[in-house]
Short mmCIF file of C-alpha atoms in Angstrom, two decimals:
data_model
loop_
_atom_site.label_atom_id
_atom_site.label_comp_id
_atom_site.label_asym_id
_atom_site.label_seq_id
_atom_site.Cartn_x
_atom_site.Cartn_y
_atom_site.Cartn_z
CA UNK G 1 27.78 35.82 -35.12
CA UNK G 2 29.01 34.40 -38.44
CA UNK G 3 31.71 37.06 -38.74
CA UNK G 4 32.71 36.40 -35.13
CA UNK G 5 33.04 32.67 -35.86
CA UNK G 6 35.05 33.40 -38.98
CA UNK G 7 37.39 35.73 -37.11
CA UNK G 8 37.82 33.12 -34.37
CA UNK G 9 38.73 30.52 -37.00
CA UNK G 10 41.23 32.88 -38.60
CA UNK G 11 42.85 33.68 -35.26
CA UNK G 12 43.21 30.04 -34.18
CA UNK G 13 46.56 28.52 -35.14
CA UNK G 14 47.66 25.09 -33.98
CA UNK G 15 51.22 23.85 -34.30
CA UNK G 16 51.24 20.31 -35.72
CA UNK G 17 47.47 20.60 -35.57
CA UNK G 18 47.37 20.18 -31.77
CA UNK G 19 49.06 23.03 -29.91
CA UNK G 20 47.00 26.22 -29.90
CA UNK G 21 49.83 28.68 -29.28
CA UNK G 22 47.53 31.68 -29.11
CA UNK G 23 45.18 30.44 -26.41
CA UNK G 24 47.42 28.39 -24.12
CA UNK G 25 49.27 30.60 -21.59
CA UNK G 26 53.07 30.48 -22.00
CA UNK G 27 52.89 28.38 -25.21
CA UNK G 28 53.69 31.19 -27.62
CA UNK G 29 56.64 32.40 -25.54
CA UNK G 30 58.00 28.88 -25.11
CA UNK G 31 57.89 28.14 -28.84
CA UNK G 32 59.48 31.48 -29.73
CA UNK G 33 62.24 31.01 -27.16
CA UNK G 34 62.73 27.49 -28.49
CA UNK G 35 63.04 28.75 -32.04
CA UNK G 36 65.58 31.34 -30.96
CA UNK G 37 67.55 28.84 -28.90
CA UNK G 38 67.53 26.37 -31.77
CA UNK G 39 68.88 28.94 -34.24
CA UNK G 40 71.55 30.08 -31.80
CA UNK G 41 72.85 26.64 -30.83
CA UNK G 42 72.72 25.36 -34.40
CA UNK G 43 74.55 28.36 -35.82
CA UNK G 44 77.20 28.35 -33.08
CA UNK G 45 77.88 24.64 -33.55
CA UNK G 46 78.13 25.09 -37.31
CA UNK G 47 80.49 28.03 -36.97
CA UNK G 48 82.66 25.96 -34.63
CA UNK G 49 82.69 22.68 -36.55
CA UNK G 50 81.31 23.30 -40.08
CA UNK G 51 79.33 20.05 -39.79
CA UNK G 52 75.97 20.71 -41.40
CA UNK G 53 73.99 17.64 -40.45
CA UNK G 54 75.23 17.54 -36.87
CA UNK G 55 74.44 21.27 -36.55
CA UNK G 56 70.81 20.52 -37.35
CA UNK G 57 70.80 17.84 -34.66
CA UNK G 58 72.34 20.22 -32.13
CA UNK G 59 69.89 22.92 -33.16
CA UNK G 60 66.99 20.57 -32.61
CA UNK G 61 68.31 19.57 -29.20
CA UNK G 62 68.58 23.28 -28.40
CA UNK G 63 64.96 23.75 -29.47
CA UNK G 64 63.76 20.99 -27.16
CA UNK G 65 65.74 22.15 -24.14
CA UNK G 66 64.96 25.85 -24.57
CA UNK G 67 61.26 25.21 -25.13
CA UNK G 68 61.02 22.96 -22.08
CA UNK G 69 62.99 25.34 -19.90
CA UNK G 70 60.99 28.40 -20.96
CA UNK G 71 57.70 26.47 -20.63
CA UNK G 72 58.30 25.22 -17.09
CA UNK G 73 59.69 28.54 -15.89
CA UNK G 74 56.69 30.43 -17.28
CA UNK G 75 54.13 27.88 -16.01
CA UNK G 76 55.55 27.88 -12.49
CA UNK G 77 55.36 31.69 -12.37
CA UNK G 78 51.88 31.56 -13.86
CA UNK G 79 50.78 29.07 -11.18
CA UNK G 80 52.16 31.28 -8.39
CA UNK G 81 50.34 34.25 -9.91
CA UNK G 82 47.04 32.36 -9.99
CA UNK G 83 47.44 31.37 -6.34
CA UNK G 84 48.06 35.03 -5.45
CA UNK G 85 45.05 36.04 -7.54
CA UNK G 86 42.84 33.64 -5.57
CA UNK G 87 44.12 34.99 -2.26
CA UNK G 88 43.43 38.54 -3.41
CA UNK G 89 39.93 37.63 -4.57
CA UNK G 90 39.19 35.98 -1.21
CA UNK G 91 40.63 38.97 0.59
CA UNK G 92 38.48 41.44 -1.33
CA UNK G 93 35.38 39.35 -0.67
CA UNK G 94 36.21 39.07 3.05
CA UNK G 95 36.90 42.79 3.28
CA UNK G 96 33.48 43.63 1.91
CA UNK G 97 31.68 41.06 4.04
CA UNK G 98 33.52 41.55 7.33
CA UNK G 99 34.41 45.27 7.19
CA UNK G 100 34.10 46.87 10.59
CA UNK G 101 33.61 43.56 12.41
CA UNK G 102 35.94 41.50 14.56
CA UNK G 103 36.92 39.39 11.55
CA UNK G 104 37.95 42.38 9.42
CA UNK G 105 41.25 41.39 7.72
CA UNK G 106 42.54 44.95 8.10
CA UNK G 107 41.67 44.95 11.83
CA UNK G 108 40.75 48.62 12.14
CA UNK G 109 41.11 49.64 15.80
CA UNK G 110 37.89 50.73 17.47
CA UNK G 111 37.73 54.10 19.31
CA UNK G 112 38.19 53.53 23.04
CA UNK G 113 35.35 54.47 25.39
CA UNK G 114 36.21 57.51 27.55
CA UNK G 115 37.03 56.45 31.09
CA UNK G 116 34.95 57.75 34.03
CA UNK G 117 36.15 60.38 36.47
CA UNK G 118 39.03 59.08 38.62
CA UNK F 1 27.87 25.12 -24.11
CA UNK F 2 29.96 23.88 -27.00
CA UNK F 3 29.89 25.80 -30.29
CA UNK F 4 29.60 24.02 -33.65
CA UNK F 5 32.68 22.00 -34.70
CA UNK F 6 34.36 22.70 -31.37
CA UNK F 7 37.29 20.38 -30.64
CA UNK F 8 38.73 21.77 -27.41
CA UNK F 9 37.32 22.06 -23.92
CA UNK F 10 34.62 24.53 -22.96
CA UNK F 11 35.58 27.48 -20.76
CA UNK F 12 35.98 26.50 -17.13
CA UNK F 13 33.21 27.51 -14.73
CA UNK F 14 34.63 25.85 -11.62
CA UNK F 15 38.07 25.83 -9.96
CA UNK F 16 38.51 22.09 -10.61
CA UNK F 17 37.88 22.54 -14.32
CA UNK F 18 40.41 25.38 -14.39
CA UNK F 19 42.99 23.03 -12.91
CA UNK F 20 42.07 20.36 -15.45
CA UNK F 21 42.54 22.85 -18.29
CA UNK F 22 45.98 23.81 -16.99
CA UNK F 23 46.96 20.18 -16.64
CA UNK F 24 45.76 19.54 -20.19
CA UNK F 25 47.90 22.42 -21.49
CA UNK F 26 50.92 21.01 -19.65
CA UNK F 27 50.41 17.50 -21.02
CA UNK F 28 49.71 18.81 -24.52
CA UNK F 29 53.02 20.66 -24.61
CA UNK F 30 54.84 17.44 -23.63
CA UNK F 31 52.94 15.52 -26.31
CA UNK F 32 53.79 18.23 -28.86
CA UNK F 33 57.51 18.00 -28.03
CA UNK F 34 57.51 14.19 -28.25
CA UNK F 35 55.74 14.39 -31.63
CA UNK F 36 58.27 16.91 -32.87
CA UNK F 37 61.14 14.69 -31.71
CA UNK F 38 59.71 11.63 -33.43
CA UNK F 39 59.10 13.60 -36.63
CA UNK F 40 62.66 14.87 -36.60
CA UNK F 41 64.10 11.39 -36.03
CA UNK F 42 62.03 10.01 -38.93
CA UNK F 43 63.24 12.80 -41.23
CA UNK F 44 66.85 12.20 -40.15
CA UNK F 45 66.62 8.44 -40.70
CA UNK F 46 64.98 8.80 -44.10
CA UNK F 47 67.53 11.30 -45.41
CA UNK F 48 70.80 9.81 -44.13
CA UNK F 49 73.23 7.98 -46.40
CA UNK F 50 74.97 6.25 -43.48
CA UNK F 51 74.34 2.59 -42.73
CA UNK F 52 75.86 0.25 -40.16
CA UNK F 53 75.12 -3.42 -40.59
CA UNK F 54 77.16 -4.56 -37.60
CA UNK F 55 75.77 -2.60 -34.64
CA UNK F 56 74.72 -4.91 -31.83
CA UNK F 57 73.98 -2.65 -28.89
CA UNK F 58 74.61 0.80 -27.52
CA UNK F 59 74.49 1.35 -23.79
CA UNK F 60 74.31 5.14 -23.98
CA UNK F 61 71.24 5.42 -26.16
CA UNK F 62 69.50 2.60 -24.33
CA UNK F 63 70.00 4.43 -21.06
CA UNK F 64 68.62 7.62 -22.64
CA UNK F 65 65.54 6.00 -24.08
CA UNK F 66 64.81 4.27 -20.78
CA UNK F 67 65.32 7.23 -18.47
CA UNK F 68 63.72 9.87 -20.65
CA UNK F 69 60.27 8.22 -20.89
CA UNK F 70 60.38 7.53 -17.14
CA UNK F 71 61.09 11.21 -16.51
CA UNK F 72 58.30 12.27 -18.86
CA UNK F 73 55.84 9.97 -17.10
CA UNK F 74 56.78 11.39 -13.71
CA UNK F 75 56.31 14.94 -15.05
CA UNK F 76 52.81 13.99 -16.18
CA UNK F 77 51.87 11.80 -13.20
CA UNK F 78 52.62 14.26 -10.40
CA UNK F 79 50.20 17.03 -11.42
CA UNK F 80 47.70 14.37 -12.48
CA UNK F 81 47.62 12.76 -9.04
CA UNK F 82 47.40 16.17 -7.42
CA UNK F 83 44.26 16.98 -9.36
CA UNK F 84 42.84 13.51 -8.76
CA UNK F 85 42.96 14.02 -5.00
CA UNK F 86 41.76 17.60 -5.35
CA UNK F 87 38.66 16.36 -7.17
CA UNK F 88 37.91 13.94 -4.32
CA UNK F 89 37.75 16.66 -1.68
CA UNK F 90 34.29 17.49 -0.34
CA UNK F 91 34.65 20.64 1.73
CA UNK F 92 31.61 21.10 3.93
CA UNK F 93 28.97 21.63 1.25
CA UNK F 94 26.36 24.35 1.74
CA UNK F 95 23.77 22.47 -0.29
CA UNK F 96 23.07 18.89 -1.26
CA UNK F 97 21.05 18.08 -4.37
CA UNK F 98 19.99 14.63 -5.44
CA UNK F 99 20.00 13.86 -9.15
CA UNK F 100 18.09 10.78 -10.27
CA UNK F 101 18.40 9.34 -13.73
CA UNK F 102 15.32 7.86 -15.35
CA UNK F 103 14.49 6.70 -18.83
CA UNK F 104 14.66 9.34 -20.25
CA UNK F 105 14.82 12.40 -18.01
CA UNK F 106 16.53 13.61 -14.86
CA UNK F 107 14.83 14.54 -11.63
CA UNK F 108 16.28 16.73 -8.92
CA UNK F 109 15.45 16.75 -5.22
CA UNK F 110 16.32 19.52 -2.79
CA UNK F 111 15.80 18.00 0.63
CA UNK F 112 18.16 20.02 2.84
CA UNK F 113 15.77 22.51 4.38
CA UNK F 114 12.42 21.98 2.76
CA UNK F 115 11.42 19.08 0.64
CA UNK F 116 10.84 19.82 -3.02
CA UNK F 117 11.78 18.21 -6.27
CA UNK F 118 11.00 18.35 -9.96
CA UNK F 119 11.56 16.52 -13.20
CA UNK F 120 13.76 17.88 -15.96
CA UNK F 121 12.70 16.90 -19.46
CA UNK F 122 14.36 17.94 -22.69
CA UNK F 123 12.43 20.56 -24.66
CA UNK F 124 11.31 18.79 -27.87
CA UNK F 125 12.62 20.33 -31.07
CA UNK F 126 9.19 21.33 -32.28
CA UNK F 127 8.50 23.20 -29.00
CA UNK F 128 11.71 25.25 -28.94
CA UNK F 129 11.30 28.99 -28.52
CA UNK F 130 13.74 31.44 -30.18
CA UNK F 131 17.05 31.44 -28.31
CA UNK F 132 16.76 27.91 -26.95
CA UNK F 133 19.25 25.25 -27.91
CA UNK F 134 18.20 22.09 -29.72
CA UNK F 135 18.74 18.84 -27.73
CA UNK F 136 20.20 20.82 -24.82
CA UNK F 137 17.52 22.94 -23.21
CA UNK F 138 15.17 21.53 -20.58
CA UNK F 139 11.88 22.59 -19.09
CA UNK F 140 13.20 22.82 -15.49
CA UNK F 141 16.86 23.54 -14.82
CA UNK F 142 18.82 22.48 -11.76
CA UNK F 143 19.37 25.78 -9.96
CA UNK F 144 22.26 26.25 -7.55
CA UNK F 145 23.90 29.23 -5.84
CA UNK F 146 27.22 30.56 -7.14
CA UNK F 147 30.44 30.37 -5.13
CA UNK F 148 28.96 27.84 -2.70
CA UNK F 149 30.20 24.28 -2.38
CA UNK F 150 27.43 22.04 -3.67
CA UNK F 151 27.26 18.28 -3.24
CA UNK F 152 25.34 16.23 -5.79
CA UNK F 153 24.21 12.71 -4.95
CA UNK F 154 23.60 10.80 -8.12
CA UNK F 155 21.66 7.62 -8.63
CA UNK F 156 19.37 6.03 -11.15
CA UNK F 157 15.91 4.59 -11.11
CA UNK F 158 16.19 1.97 -13.81
CA UNK F 159 19.35 1.57 -15.92
CA UNK F 160 22.80 3.13 -15.94
CA UNK F 161 22.99 6.85 -16.72
CA UNK F 162 25.75 9.39 -16.23
CA UNK F 163 25.45 12.95 -14.99
CA UNK F 164 27.95 15.13 -16.83
CA UNK F 165 28.54 18.88 -17.12
CA UNK F 166 31.78 19.51 -19.06
CA UNK F 167 32.27 23.17 -18.16
CA UNK F 168 32.18 22.27 -14.46
CA UNK F 169 34.50 19.31 -14.95
CA UNK F 170 31.97 16.80 -13.63
CA UNK F 171 30.98 13.37 -14.79
CA UNK F 172 29.56 10.76 -12.44
CA UNK F 173 27.76 7.53 -13.22
CA UNK F 174 24.20 7.10 -12.06
CA UNK F 175 23.93 3.47 -10.97
CA UNK F 176 20.65 1.92 -9.79
CA UNK F 177 20.91 0.95 -6.14
CA UNK F 178 24.04 3.02 -5.58
CA UNK F 179 24.56 6.59 -4.43
CA UNK F 180 27.52 8.35 -6.03
CA UNK F 181 28.73 11.66 -4.70
CA UNK F 182 30.44 14.58 -6.36
CA UNK F 183 31.00 18.15 -5.28
CA UNK F 184 31.71 21.38 -7.08
CA UNK F 185 31.76 25.15 -6.76
CA UNK F 186 30.48 27.29 -9.61
CA UNK F 187 32.67 30.39 -9.90
CA UNK F 188 30.32 32.63 -11.86
CA UNK F 189 26.60 32.91 -12.66
CA UNK F 190 25.49 31.29 -15.86
CA UNK F 191 23.81 28.35 -17.51
CA UNK F 192 25.89 25.21 -18.02
CA UNK F 193 24.87 22.35 -20.28
CA UNK F 194 25.66 18.67 -20.26
CA UNK F 195 24.26 15.45 -21.66
CA UNK F 196 23.69 11.94 -20.36
CA UNK F 197 26.98 10.09 -20.75
CA UNK F 198 26.05 6.43 -20.37
CA UNK F 199 24.03 4.56 -22.97
CA UNK F 200 20.60 4.03 -21.52
CA UNK F 201 18.21 3.21 -24.30
CA UNK F 202 16.44 4.77 -27.23
CA UNK F 203 16.42 8.34 -25.94
CA UNK F 204 19.86 8.38 -24.36
CA UNK F 205 20.80 11.41 -26.49
CA UNK F 206 17.65 13.27 -25.46
CA UNK F 207 18.02 13.67 -21.69
CA UNK F 208 20.28 16.66 -21.22
CA UNK F 209 21.40 18.30 -17.99
CA UNK F 210 21.20 22.06 -17.45
CA UNK F 211 22.69 23.70 -14.37
CA UNK F 212 21.75 27.31 -13.69
CA UNK F 213 24.01 29.13 -11.24
CA UNK F 214 22.59 32.27 -9.66
CA UNK F 215 23.58 34.48 -6.69
CA UNK F 216 22.53 33.15 -3.29
CA UNK F 217 19.84 35.75 -2.71
CA UNK F 218 18.12 34.87 -5.98
CA UNK F 219 18.53 31.19 -5.18
CA UNK F 220 16.66 31.70 -1.90
CA UNK F 221 13.85 33.44 -3.77
CA UNK F 222 13.74 30.63 -6.31
CA UNK F 223 13.61 27.88 -3.69
CA UNK F 224 10.81 29.70 -1.84
CA UNK F 225 8.87 29.92 -5.09
CA UNK F 226 9.47 26.25 -5.87
CA UNK F 227 8.30 25.28 -2.41
CA UNK F 228 5.11 27.30 -2.79
CA UNK F 229 4.45 25.74 -6.18
CA UNK F 230 5.03 22.22 -4.97
CA UNK F 231 3.01 22.43 -1.75
CA UNK F 232 -0.68 21.45 -2.14
#
């Protein structure tokens, strides 16, 4: 258990001491996209204007916007996925419980009784 | 239960706690970005050589630093209110349990079908058996069925207590003369620990709460056994 605790401590990494990018869904992707966006916008602005200080400001603004955009996009998709997951779980449970009955979600048709002689 | 030196939340064992964890992640990302922005502004201000002694106002930046915080607050408030109302829903519970706070133990009453109840005292440190947790384990756990909506009615016999189980996302004050209600669904079988969360005297730290969630069939067996044990 000690080695497990030690490995957990080694794996945990928190940006600014608060954001656990490895455990929070979408956090790692958002930060990486932000870093990429920041580099891109900063470099492009510098190549266009040769203003160093302002390029850093533009790069930072790019970081904020890209991180936010990537974060919200990923979280919305994640939320939709979780809703689907819950529906599927309910469906599987209902299938097992109600299979063959009137409430069967698949609604298997029953074999018709043979009609009597006309 | 929490592990030593744990700072974050425990793993969620109920749908409400899952939602709370997701909301916390969302808010934490916003807080992280605000902190990064403030840090960057401080660095920029400390390292600049530019000064302007004659600036009086600036409409553009004042509009930005009025609208931006308002937008951030709306982004936090909307999911927060959604979860607040979600936590208030009580959807036709299958079972009602009464939790009574005393100095210094909890007692639980199952009065839905047959009347039985029991006290739940902390296991003293000197009586712990191997595998039990110090200051957390109790002699009789509150047993409930998994994946069934459960309503807990909480009150106290003497002074204020508070019934809290972090992994289920529940905390409700136990007030003498008042009946507070909370509801939850436990998603998976397991044992979930909590501690009294309102100062109530000398042994406030020594009246833990343990919820044991088991499949319905086992719960029925358990309640039959409890009834047999409690009947004269």
